[in-house]
Structure formats: C-alpha cells, structure tokens
Tab-separated table of C-alpha atoms in Angstrom:
chain	number	residue	atom	x	y	z
A	1	MET	CA	-46.099	-21.969	61.826
A	2	PRO	CA	-43.921	-20.890	58.114
A	3	GLN	CA	-45.423	-20.519	54.884
A	4	MET	CA	-44.280	-23.070	53.229
A	5	GLY	CA	-45.440	-22.595	49.719
A	6	GLU	CA	-47.808	-19.845	48.042
A	7	SER	CA	-50.819	-22.217	48.188
A	8	ILE	CA	-50.287	-23.748	51.676
A	9	ALA	CA	-52.894	-22.229	53.940
A	10	GLU	CA	-52.318	-24.236	57.150
A	11	GLY	CA	-50.054	-26.638	58.661
A	12	THR	CA	-49.865	-29.934	61.506
A	13	ILE	CA	-47.384	-29.743	64.190
A	14	VAL	CA	-46.297	-33.259	63.902
A	15	ARG	CA	-43.715	-32.896	67.423
A	16	TRP	CA	-42.059	-30.986	69.315
A	17	ILE	CA	-38.251	-31.182	69.249
A	18	LYS	CA	-38.017	-28.219	72.253
A	19	LYS	CA	-40.534	-27.850	74.949
A	20	VAL	CA	-41.118	-25.245	77.433
A	21	GLY	CA	-37.724	-23.995	79.042
A	22	ASP	CA	-35.289	-25.508	76.637
A	23	GLN	CA	-32.583	-23.742	75.277
A	24	VAL	CA	-33.052	-23.405	71.556
A	25	GLU	CA	-30.242	-21.727	68.986
A	26	ARG	CA	-30.496	-19.874	66.124
A	27	ASP	CA	-31.603	-22.348	63.477
A	28	GLU	CA	-31.675	-25.278	65.517
A	29	PRO	CA	-34.605	-27.979	64.514
A	30	LEU	CA	-37.371	-26.759	67.262
A	31	PHE	CA	-40.654	-28.653	65.931
A	32	GLU	CA	-41.661	-30.664	63.016
A	33	ILE	CA	-44.740	-29.627	60.927
A	34	SER	CA	-46.673	-31.696	57.355
A	35	THR	CA	-48.107	-29.727	54.919
A	36	ASP	CA	-49.881	-30.895	51.217
A	37	LYS	CA	-46.927	-30.466	50.020
A	38	VAL	CA	-44.157	-31.743	52.348
A	39	ASP	CA	-43.117	-32.993	55.767
A	40	ALA	CA	-40.448	-30.681	57.663
A	41	GLU	CA	-37.982	-29.295	60.332
A	42	ILE	CA	-38.710	-26.221	61.491
A	43	PRO	CA	-35.193	-24.205	62.810
A	44	SER	CA	-35.565	-21.163	65.657
A	45	PRO	CA	-35.695	-18.108	63.799
A	46	ALA	CA	-33.730	-16.757	67.202
A	47	ALA	CA	-31.720	-18.165	70.134
A	48	GLY	CA	-33.080	-18.471	73.721
A	49	VAL	CA	-35.368	-20.281	75.596
A	50	VAL	CA	-38.674	-21.618	74.542
A	51	ILE	CA	-41.346	-19.658	77.054
A	52	ASP	CA	-44.281	-20.938	75.948
A	53	ILE	CA	-46.145	-24.172	73.469
A	54	ARG	CA	-49.789	-22.143	72.152
A	55	VAL	CA	-49.986	-25.286	69.352
A	56	ARG	CA	-50.303	-28.998	70.783
A	57	GLU	CA	-48.980	-31.937	68.644
A	58	GLY	CA	-51.475	-33.073	65.821
A	59	GLU	CA	-53.136	-29.879	65.471
A	60	THR	CA	-53.788	-28.074	62.190
A	61	VAL	CA	-53.113	-23.999	62.298
A	62	GLY	CA	-53.278	-21.555	59.580
A	63	VAL	CA	-50.622	-20.056	58.197
A	64	ASN	CA	-48.948	-17.811	60.768
A	65	THR	CA	-50.886	-18.522	63.767
A	66	VAL	CA	-48.675	-18.370	66.605
A	67	VAL	CA	-47.327	-21.733	67.763
A	68	ALA	CA	-44.148	-20.770	70.336
A	69	THR	CA	-42.947	-17.645	72.003
A	70	ILE	CA	-39.114	-17.519	72.355
A	71	GLY	CA	-37.716	-15.576	75.456
A	72	GLN	CA	-34.843	-15.134	78.025
A	73	PRO	CA	-33.506	-17.402	80.415
A	74	GLY	CA	-35.276	-17.017	83.868
A	75	GLU	CA	-38.559	-15.502	81.566
A	76	ALA	CA	-41.510	-16.951	82.731
A	77	ALA	CA	-43.317	-19.796	80.293
A	78	ARG	CA	-46.861	-18.487	79.235
A	79	THR	CA	-49.736	-19.772	79.377
A	80	PRO	CA	-52.280	-21.245	76.645
A	81	GLY	CA	-54.185	-18.133	75.706
A	82	ALA	CA	-51.454	-15.309	76.166
A	83	ALA	CA	-51.567	-15.161	72.505
A	84	GLU	CA	-55.409	-14.348	72.058
A	85	THR	CA	-54.859	-11.760	75.268
A	86	ASP	CA	-51.488	-10.194	73.903
A	87	ALA	CA	-53.160	-9.646	70.293
A	88	ARG	CA	-56.438	-8.130	71.896
A	89	GLU	CA	-53.945	-5.983	73.883
A	90	GLY	CA	-52.271	-4.854	71.073
A	91	ASP	CA	-55.494	-4.069	69.068
A	92	THR	CA	-56.312	-1.653	71.939
A	93	ALA	CA	-52.796	-0.265	72.677
A	94	GLY	CA	-52.598	0.389	68.732
A	95	GLN	CA	-55.691	2.934	68.709
A	96	GLN	CA	-54.833	6.607	68.055
A	97	ALA	CA	-57.200	9.235	69.672
A	98	ASP	CA	-57.913	10.045	65.355
A	99	GLY	CA	-59.355	6.235	65.177
A	100	GLN	CA	-56.232	5.182	63.157
A	101	THR	CA	-54.175	2.255	64.214
A	102	THR	CA	-50.801	1.648	64.612
A	103	ALA	CA	-49.037	-1.818	64.563
A	104	ALA	CA	-47.748	-2.999	68.589
A	105	PRO	CA	-44.575	-2.697	69.797
A	106	THR	CA	-43.326	-6.603	69.984
A	107	PRO	CA	-40.577	-6.694	72.899
A	108	ALA	CA	-36.986	-7.490	71.651
A	109	ASP	CA	-36.128	-10.226	73.698
A	110	LYS	CA	-39.176	-12.296	72.597
A	111	THR	CA	-39.721	-13.892	69.141
A	112	VAL	CA	-43.054	-15.286	68.366
A	113	LEU	CA	-43.840	-17.270	65.769
A	114	SER	CA	-46.487	-17.641	63.988
A	115	MET	CA	-48.759	-18.272	61.020
A	116	LYS	CA	-50.687	-15.568	59.161
A	117	PRO	CA	-54.412	-16.445	59.099
A	118	PRO	CA	-56.058	-16.745	55.024
A	119	GLN	CA	-57.338	-13.400	54.116
A	120	PRO	CA	-61.186	-14.049	53.660
A	121	SER	CA	-62.226	-15.000	50.163
A	122	GLU	CA	-63.081	-12.196	48.041
A	123	ASN	CA	-66.992	-11.997	45.872
A	124	GLY	CA	-68.202	-14.793	48.544
A	125	ARG	CA	-65.994	-17.492	47.017
A	126	ARG	CA	-64.839	-20.052	49.011
A	127	ARG	CA	-61.230	-20.710	49.490
A	128	SER	CA	-59.731	-23.649	48.702
A	129	SER	CA	-56.316	-25.011	47.020
A	130	PRO	CA	-54.977	-25.163	43.152
A	131	LEU	CA	-55.493	-29.202	43.964
A	132	VAL	CA	-59.051	-29.141	45.227
A	133	ARG	CA	-60.105	-26.158	42.499
A	134	ARG	CA	-59.246	-29.180	39.971
A	135	ILE	CA	-60.659	-31.760	41.454
A	136	ALA	CA	-63.676	-29.912	41.363
A	137	LYS	CA	-63.284	-29.367	38.122
A	138	GLU	CA	-62.566	-32.457	36.851
A	139	HIS	CA	-66.021	-33.882	38.768
A	140	ASN	CA	-68.036	-30.721	37.736
A	141	ILE	CA	-68.211	-30.049	41.054
A	142	ASP	CA	-68.953	-26.160	42.259
A	143	ILE	CA	-66.899	-25.805	45.468
A	144	ALA	CA	-69.667	-23.666	46.948
A	145	GLN	CA	-71.930	-26.045	47.967
A	146	ILE	CA	-69.262	-27.679	49.829
A	147	SER	CA	-68.759	-26.853	53.445
A	148	GLY	CA	-65.046	-26.382	54.442
A	149	SER	CA	-63.837	-27.413	57.502
A	150	GLY	CA	-60.081	-25.565	56.753
A	151	ILE	CA	-59.161	-22.337	58.247
A	152	GLY	CA	-61.563	-19.845	57.425
A	153	GLY	CA	-64.215	-22.506	55.908
A	154	ARG	CA	-61.083	-23.330	53.681
A	155	VAL	CA	-62.281	-26.748	51.069
A	156	THR	CA	-59.552	-29.222	51.830
A	157	LYS	CA	-58.803	-32.416	50.172
A	158	HIS	CA	-60.466	-34.179	52.421
A	159	ASP	CA	-63.334	-31.628	52.158
A	160	ILE	CA	-64.325	-32.610	48.821
A	161	LEU	CA	-62.917	-36.164	48.492
A	162	GLY	CA	-65.648	-36.529	50.984
A	163	TYR	CA	-68.288	-34.735	49.185
A	164	ILE	CA	-67.173	-37.100	45.919
A	165	GLU	CA	-66.957	-40.094	48.096
A	166	HIS	CA	-70.644	-40.039	50.001
A	167	GLY	CA	-72.194	-38.297	47.573
A	168	GLU	CA	-73.441	-35.300	49.544
A	169	GLY	CA	-74.914	-33.729	46.596
A	170	GLN	CA	-76.225	-34.115	42.823
A	171	LEU	CA	-72.912	-33.946	40.520
A	172	LYS	CA	-73.799	-31.226	37.608
A	173	PRO	CA	-73.114	-32.815	34.093
A	174	ALA	CA	-71.477	-31.202	31.496
A	175	ALA	CA	-72.902	-29.288	28.619
A	176	GLY	CA	-75.485	-31.763	26.764
A	177	ALA	CA	-75.486	-34.914	28.676
A	178	PRO	CA	-77.233	-36.664	31.055
A	179	PRO	CA	-77.606	-35.969	34.449
A	180	VAL	CA	-75.368	-38.020	36.788
A	181	PRO	CA	-76.623	-39.640	39.871
A	182	ALA	CA	-75.050	-39.140	42.806
A	183	GLN	CA	-72.572	-42.282	44.446
A	184	VAL	CA	-74.564	-43.007	47.551
A	185	ARG	CA	-72.051	-44.998	49.469
A	186	ALA	CA	-72.459	-46.109	53.253
A	187	PRO	CA	-68.819	-46.446	55.205
A	188	GLN	CA	-67.627	-49.844	56.191
A	189	ILE	CA	-67.486	-49.578	60.116
A	190	VAL	CA	-64.622	-52.349	60.877
A	191	ARG	CA	-64.568	-52.840	65.313
A	192	PRO	CA	-61.574	-53.514	66.669
A	193	THR	CA	-61.856	-56.795	69.212
A	194	GLY	CA	-59.834	-56.649	72.141
A	195	ALA	CA	-56.935	-57.932	71.273
A	196	ASP	CA	-56.465	-55.214	68.154
A	197	ARG	CA	-54.340	-52.470	68.623
A	198	VAL	CA	-55.904	-49.308	67.083
A	199	GLU	CA	-53.748	-46.229	66.442
A	200	LYS	CA	-54.495	-43.075	64.495
A	201	MET	CA	-53.330	-42.284	61.279
A	202	SER	CA	-50.208	-39.838	60.449
A	203	VAL	CA	-50.093	-36.644	59.120
A	204	MET	CA	-48.296	-38.433	56.163
A	205	ARG	CA	-50.454	-41.504	55.693
A	206	ARG	CA	-53.592	-39.619	55.946
A	207	LYS	CA	-52.522	-37.977	53.366
A	208	ILE	CA	-50.732	-40.522	50.759
A	209	ALA	CA	-54.334	-42.315	50.998
A	210	GLU	CA	-55.833	-39.343	49.841
A	211	HIS	CA	-53.647	-39.063	46.781
A	212	MET	CA	-53.484	-42.754	45.909
A	213	VAL	CA	-57.611	-42.948	45.784
A	214	LEU	CA	-57.571	-39.555	44.196
A	215	SER	CA	-54.926	-40.754	41.417
A	216	LYS	CA	-57.282	-44.025	40.858
A	217	ARG	CA	-60.646	-41.839	41.038
A	218	THR	CA	-58.492	-39.683	38.029
A	219	SER	CA	-56.662	-41.400	36.091
A	220	ALA	CA	-57.737	-45.019	34.044
A	221	HIS	CA	-54.535	-47.262	35.061
A	222	VAL	CA	-52.789	-49.529	32.314
A	223	TYR	CA	-49.611	-51.213	32.657
A	224	SER	CA	-46.978	-52.627	30.915
A	225	VAL	CA	-44.108	-54.790	32.043
A	226	PHE	CA	-40.518	-55.414	30.053
A	227	HIS	CA	-37.530	-57.903	30.728
A	228	VAL	CA	-34.687	-55.390	30.034
A	229	ASN	CA	-31.093	-56.958	30.620
A	230	PHE	CA	-28.498	-54.862	32.398
A	231	SER	CA	-25.558	-56.877	31.431
A	232	GLN	CA	-24.163	-53.850	29.347
A	233	ILE	CA	-25.077	-51.201	32.791
A	234	GLU	CA	-23.486	-53.846	35.038
A	235	LYS	CA	-20.537	-53.760	33.436
A	236	LEU	CA	-20.414	-50.293	33.039
A	237	ARG	CA	-20.915	-49.852	36.999
A	238	GLN	CA	-18.226	-52.239	37.938
A	239	GLN	CA	-15.746	-50.191	35.609
A	240	LYS	CA	-16.363	-46.871	36.474
A	241	LYS	CA	-17.230	-47.360	39.999
A	242	ALA	CA	-13.863	-46.518	42.023
A	243	GLU	CA	-13.678	-43.049	39.873
A	244	TYR	CA	-17.002	-42.302	41.314
A	245	GLU	CA	-16.328	-43.139	44.723
A	246	ALA	CA	-13.338	-40.479	44.101
A	247	VAL	CA	-15.613	-38.238	44.179
A	248	GLY	CA	-17.942	-38.974	46.706
A	249	ALA	CA	-20.552	-40.302	44.403
A	250	LYS	CA	-22.027	-44.415	44.611
A	251	LEU	CA	-22.810	-45.436	41.151
A	252	THR	CA	-26.148	-46.906	41.478
A	253	TYR	CA	-28.712	-48.471	38.523
A	254	MET	CA	-31.022	-45.839	39.267
A	255	ALA	CA	-28.672	-43.182	37.405
A	256	PHE	CA	-27.852	-45.268	34.324
A	257	ILE	CA	-32.333	-45.771	34.499
A	258	ALA	CA	-33.123	-42.329	35.231
A	259	ARG	CA	-29.955	-41.087	32.148
A	260	VAL	CA	-32.127	-43.414	29.903
A	261	VAL	CA	-35.576	-42.457	30.665
A	262	LEU	CA	-35.093	-38.461	30.604
A	263	GLU	CA	-33.612	-39.025	27.007
A	264	ALA	CA	-36.744	-41.269	26.106
A	265	LEU	CA	-39.078	-38.693	27.197
A	266	HIS	CA	-37.691	-36.346	24.932
A	267	HIS	CA	-38.703	-38.492	21.960
A	268	HIS	CA	-41.746	-39.215	23.595
A	269	PRO	CA	-43.502	-36.390	24.653
A	270	THR	CA	-47.323	-37.437	25.713
A	271	ILE	CA	-45.351	-39.530	28.553
A	272	ASN	CA	-44.150	-35.910	29.926
A	273	ALA	CA	-47.908	-34.543	29.715
A	274	SER	CA	-50.456	-33.622	31.559
A	275	ILE	CA	-54.220	-33.509	31.517
A	276	ASP	CA	-55.916	-30.238	31.686
A	277	GLY	CA	-59.886	-31.040	31.650
A	278	ASP	CA	-60.262	-31.398	27.400
A	279	THR	CA	-56.865	-30.269	26.879
A	280	VAL	CA	-53.390	-31.479	26.933
A	281	ILE	CA	-50.607	-29.649	28.018
A	282	TYR	CA	-47.014	-30.780	26.676
A	283	LYS	CA	-43.763	-29.960	29.412
A	284	LYS	CA	-41.710	-27.957	28.366
A	285	ASP	CA	-39.504	-28.827	30.719
A	286	ILE	CA	-38.409	-32.412	32.242
A	287	ASN	CA	-38.962	-32.654	35.784
A	288	LEU	CA	-37.981	-36.175	37.234
A	289	GLY	CA	-39.449	-37.517	40.372
A	290	VAL	CA	-37.952	-39.750	42.377
A	291	ALA	CA	-39.975	-42.027	45.451
A	292	VAL	CA	-38.037	-42.280	48.777
A	293	ALA	CA	-39.331	-45.003	51.317
A	294	LEU	CA	-39.332	-43.451	54.605
A	295	ASP	CA	-40.088	-44.535	57.967
A	296	ASP	CA	-43.914	-44.096	58.154
A	297	GLY	CA	-44.404	-43.256	54.632
A	298	LEU	CA	-43.310	-42.432	50.973
A	299	ILE	CA	-42.474	-38.935	49.758
A	300	VAL	CA	-41.665	-38.259	45.850
A	301	PRO	CA	-39.152	-35.476	45.701
A	302	VAL	CA	-38.299	-33.465	42.592
A	303	ILE	CA	-35.249	-32.684	40.568
A	304	LYS	CA	-35.955	-29.885	37.956
A	305	ASN	CA	-34.893	-29.876	34.950
A	306	ALA	CA	-33.451	-33.225	35.026
A	307	ASP	CA	-32.677	-33.958	31.108
A	308	GLU	CA	-29.938	-31.173	31.622
A	309	LYS	CA	-27.563	-33.277	34.106
A	310	ASN	CA	-25.235	-36.283	33.028
A	311	VAL	CA	-24.854	-39.794	34.820
A	312	LEU	CA	-22.556	-38.255	37.664
A	313	GLY	CA	-24.915	-35.241	37.861
A	314	LEU	CA	-28.092	-37.422	38.516
A	315	THR	CA	-26.292	-39.897	40.829
A	316	ARG	CA	-25.360	-36.491	43.110
A	317	ALA	CA	-29.198	-35.580	42.840
A	318	ILE	CA	-30.923	-38.646	43.459
A	319	ALA	CA	-28.808	-39.711	46.365
A	320	ASP	CA	-29.244	-35.486	47.815
A	321	VAL	CA	-32.694	-35.441	47.517
A	322	ALA	CA	-33.225	-38.972	49.053
A	323	GLU	CA	-31.001	-38.353	51.979
A	324	ARG	CA	-32.780	-34.731	52.736
A	325	ALA	CA	-36.081	-36.363	52.281
A	326	ARG	CA	-35.265	-38.742	55.448
A	327	SER	CA	-33.882	-35.984	57.124
A	328	LYS	CA	-36.849	-33.755	56.425
A	329	ARG	CA	-34.888	-31.089	55.108
A	330	LEU	CA	-36.825	-30.616	51.549
A	331	ASN	CA	-38.142	-27.257	50.545
A	332	PRO	CA	-41.858	-27.195	49.165
A	333	ASP	CA	-40.084	-26.990	46.102
A	334	GLU	CA	-38.631	-29.421	46.012
A	335	VAL	CA	-41.695	-32.072	46.116
A	336	HIS	CA	-44.197	-30.729	43.653
A	337	GLY	CA	-43.732	-29.830	39.604
A	338	GLY	CA	-42.568	-33.141	39.136
A	339	THR	CA	-43.319	-34.098	35.014
A	340	PHE	CA	-42.510	-37.933	34.893
A	341	THR	CA	-41.390	-40.233	38.176
A	342	ILE	CA	-40.044	-43.942	38.753
A	343	THR	CA	-40.339	-45.688	42.046
A	344	ASN	CA	-37.761	-48.345	43.088
A	345	PRO	CA	-39.380	-51.528	44.434
A	346	GLY	CA	-37.072	-53.448	43.447
A	347	GLN	CA	-34.733	-52.428	46.069
A	348	PHE	CA	-36.849	-54.556	48.776
A	349	GLY	CA	-36.652	-57.946	46.670
A	350	ALA	CA	-39.973	-57.297	44.285
A	351	GLN	CA	-39.373	-58.334	40.809
A	352	PHE	CA	-41.951	-55.507	39.657
A	353	GLY	CA	-44.689	-53.456	40.810
A	354	MET	CA	-47.885	-51.580	39.842
A	355	PRO	CA	-47.172	-47.958	40.853
A	356	ILE	CA	-50.163	-45.818	41.202
A	357	ILE	CA	-49.538	-42.644	38.472
A	358	ASN	CA	-48.013	-39.045	40.378
A	359	GLN	CA	-50.903	-36.935	39.704
A	360	PRO	CA	-51.229	-34.835	37.687
A	361	GLN	CA	-48.202	-36.835	35.808
A	362	VAL	CA	-49.575	-39.264	33.265
A	363	ALA	CA	-46.876	-41.932	33.951
A	364	ILE	CA	-44.569	-43.398	36.321
A	365	LEU	CA	-42.029	-46.498	36.154
A	366	GLY	CA	-41.106	-48.745	38.407
A	367	VAL	CA	-38.093	-50.883	38.708
A	368	GLY	CA	-37.910	-54.147	39.835
A	369	THR	CA	-35.140	-56.048	41.329
A	370	ILE	CA	-31.969	-56.569	39.005
A	371	GLU	CA	-30.468	-59.752	39.074
A	372	LYS	CA	-28.657	-62.629	37.576
A	373	ARG	CA	-30.818	-65.061	35.327
A	374	PRO	CA	-31.090	-67.608	33.206
A	375	VAL	CA	-32.600	-67.021	29.966
A	376	VAL	CA	-32.146	-67.987	26.122
A	377	ILE	CA	-29.336	-66.415	23.960
A	378	ASP	CA	-29.104	-68.240	20.342
A	379	ASP	CA	-30.999	-70.972	21.384
A	380	ALA	CA	-28.527	-71.641	24.498
A	381	ILE	CA	-28.921	-70.763	28.081
A	382	GLY	CA	-26.904	-68.121	29.412
A	383	ILE	CA	-26.758	-65.772	32.485
A	384	ARG	CA	-27.643	-61.963	32.442
A	385	THR	CA	-28.101	-59.346	34.925
A	386	MET	CA	-31.840	-59.344	33.768
A	387	ALA	CA	-34.955	-57.168	35.631
A	388	TYR	CA	-38.957	-55.908	34.881
A	389	LEU	CA	-39.074	-52.250	33.915
A	390	THR	CA	-42.963	-51.840	34.200
A	391	LEU	CA	-44.896	-48.282	32.733
A	392	GLY	CA	-48.177	-47.352	34.551
A	393	TYR	CA	-49.830	-45.108	32.170
A	394	ASP	CA	-52.886	-43.032	32.127
A	395	HIS	CA	-55.239	-44.582	28.606
A	396	ARG	CA	-56.916	-41.518	28.691
A	397	LEU	CA	-54.437	-40.186	27.108
A	398	VAL	CA	-51.649	-42.843	26.530
A	399	ASP	CA	-52.108	-45.447	24.215
A	400	GLY	CA	-50.706	-48.783	24.956
A	401	ALA	CA	-49.236	-48.551	21.430
A	402	VAL	CA	-47.465	-44.902	22.402
A	403	ALA	CA	-46.616	-46.691	26.347
A	404	ASP	CA	-44.730	-49.852	24.563
A	405	GLN	CA	-43.016	-47.772	21.871
A	406	PHE	CA	-41.504	-45.641	25.090
A	407	MET	CA	-40.570	-48.791	27.209
A	408	ALA	CA	-38.741	-50.222	23.955
A	409	ASP	CA	-36.783	-47.407	23.439
A	410	VAL	CA	-36.004	-47.199	27.355
A	411	LYS	CA	-34.935	-51.272	26.816
A	412	ARG	CA	-33.067	-50.438	23.831
A	413	ARG	CA	-31.127	-47.442	25.425
A	414	LEU	CA	-30.653	-49.540	28.556
A	415	GLU	CA	-29.133	-52.555	26.866
A	416	CYS	CA	-26.731	-50.525	24.131
A	417	PHE	CA	-26.000	-47.755	27.145
A	418	ASP	CA	-22.110	-46.787	25.830
A	419	ALA	CA	-22.226	-50.047	23.642
A	420	ASN	CA	-20.135	-50.232	20.077
A	421	ASP	CA	-21.833	-53.280	18.550
A	422	CYS	CA	-25.664	-52.202	19.518
C-alpha cells in the first residue's frame, strides 16, 4: 500500500484489478485503493506475474504494509502469511555476530508492494491525523481519552466522531465556561425485512457520510439564493464555441462562473477564509474545488491558484480534473487545500440546491439548472436564460450582509461579462 500523502497512515483495498497468476506490465493498474484523501488506481512498479495477494478486498492496512508480490512466470504462488514468515527470516538472517543488524536481501526477480507501518508516537501521545486533531481542538477533546481503532492504536475520524456522537466521556469546557454535559444518544436500530436488500457502505460512501456529518456539526449553515441572468454568457458561448472547439476545449457555463467567482473572491476575502479555533485565516491563494459526481459518490478535486487562469485555462483545468476524478487518476494533493468550492446540481435539472460546506472552507456555491424562463423586463414579459445560484456559508464567520454583497458582485459580473453597456 503506497504512501498517498504525508498525513495518510492507512488505506483500504477496494478492488484487485489483477489476480494471482495474471501477467502485469510496469505502470499497468494493479489494484484500487481508498484513503482519507482520494480513491486511486495503483500502478504496478514492475513487470511480471502476480504470485501472491496478501490483503483482501475491503481490508484496511497501514502505509507500506505488504499487499502483494510480483514474480517471474512459472514461480509458485505464495500463501497468505508468507510475508510475516519472510520478515521473521529476514530479521534472523540480518543479525551479525557482533549484534549489528543488516537488511535482508530481496530476490532480484521479485517486487514486493508494501506500506511502512506507522512509527510509535513520541512521549506516549496518541497518534492521529491533522484532521482528527482539528476536530478534537474544536470540541475540546483530549485525544488521549479515545481508544484508537487504527493501525498501531491510531485515532481515526470514525473514532473521534463516534466519541462525540455517543458522548463517551465528558467534553472538557473552555476556560471559565460551565461544564458541558456529554451527549448521550442511543443509535436507532433499523431491522431489514426479508424483501430488503442489505449492502455494506462503500469506503467512499462512509467517508462522505463522515465528512458531511462533521461539517454540519462544525459550521452554522446559512443560505442566500440569487436569480441570475445568463443571457450575456450564453451569447458569448455561442460566439466562442467554435473557437474553443478548434483548440480541443468545450466551452461551458462553469468556466464563466468560475472566472467570475474567482474575481469576486479577491474583493471579498472573508469568503476565502477558514476558522481555526478562535482565529481567522485569510487565505492568500485561491484554490477552487469543483465537485464531480461519480457512479458511487462524489469527489472534489482542487484547481490550485485558479485565479491565475483565464476562461480557456479554467475550461481545460475543470475538464481535466473531472475526467481524472472519474477515471480515479487524481493525486492526493489534488483533493485537498481548496479554499472555495463550486458544485453544480443544475446539470441534473435541479432548480437550486443547499450544499453542505466543504470543511475547513466557510462557503460553497451551488449552481442551479440554466434554462430559458419568462422574466419581467421594463414592465414587459421577456424570455431570458436564467439560473439560481445558492451560496451556503458559515455564519460563525460570514454575516448575511457579507454573503449577499459577494453574491451581488457575482451576479453583476455574470450579467455584464465583457459587455460594454453595463
């Protein structure tokens, strides 16, 4: 299992693309994994034959844990548990007479895919990810009180969210504040009938559930909805469509919306900020998250420094990350670090949506379906290309006036895009 990011300590084998006995080429997809950051297909580091698979689909293992062995044609398949035997034999072989240890040699005709297990924590502190530590800080929880279910006793998101949900212990109040009673909630038991189909949640679905519940617990969600005239944008799309197609790009509404939002964020820095305890971090960079719907869930790849791109650059960047998200070829760095997110439920026909904020951001824009509608223009009825845009924002930091000023700016920029008479 590869190291898919500095803060990632473990991953789940979702699917083996190759089976024992299959021929595999170097860089050919070998198996699919899911981590806290991204789902990805892992390429083979060498050509050969899969002679051993040691971790089954659905199992979660630590970074650099051995998951498979690639050998040469004709080599016998290894049995599960051989990794542990080899490790013990290697340790014995590595002992020298003077007590020094040397690394056991690895046969030249085998490639072992592995993940290095997490090192013990220093000073007896409980190991946890930055996300877990942030959740603990926001809820005044001592991580040492929580029993970790991860590799080496690591406290996972599931552990701390369960701790908060079921009130296993007293939350520590802030200095000078009255004691906070533990939340005790009995989980509701749902019993299937004989006609029901029962399936375990996928790894991605479990993560989405955790992230959404965490966001609702963390942020005070409020929404503002604006009705926006896209007639000028539609006019430009028709004018520029052939020009963009000539360079291999499909000009969409999303590129125009992104361009305008990025310009507006420069003038409304609170919308591009984050909260850290009782401090506010105003982000220098503007990294745009674009929600991409997948067959089994949703992922939000991030376009770094998106404000430096023009409409053509954004068109290409959005298409690129969306295509690679659907084919599971995103890197971990491409799914975190976002400062603002746009989601587009309108592509499925929704008039508008009320999206949940993508933590640790403080706002998210939902785009409704863009279509021709009758509207009142100078006391007459006219047909215009219209859409609802919804801003979900964290009322802990963003006041309604700030959110509406931002949205009014976005609306004006869209309706007057490249127009001389606005």
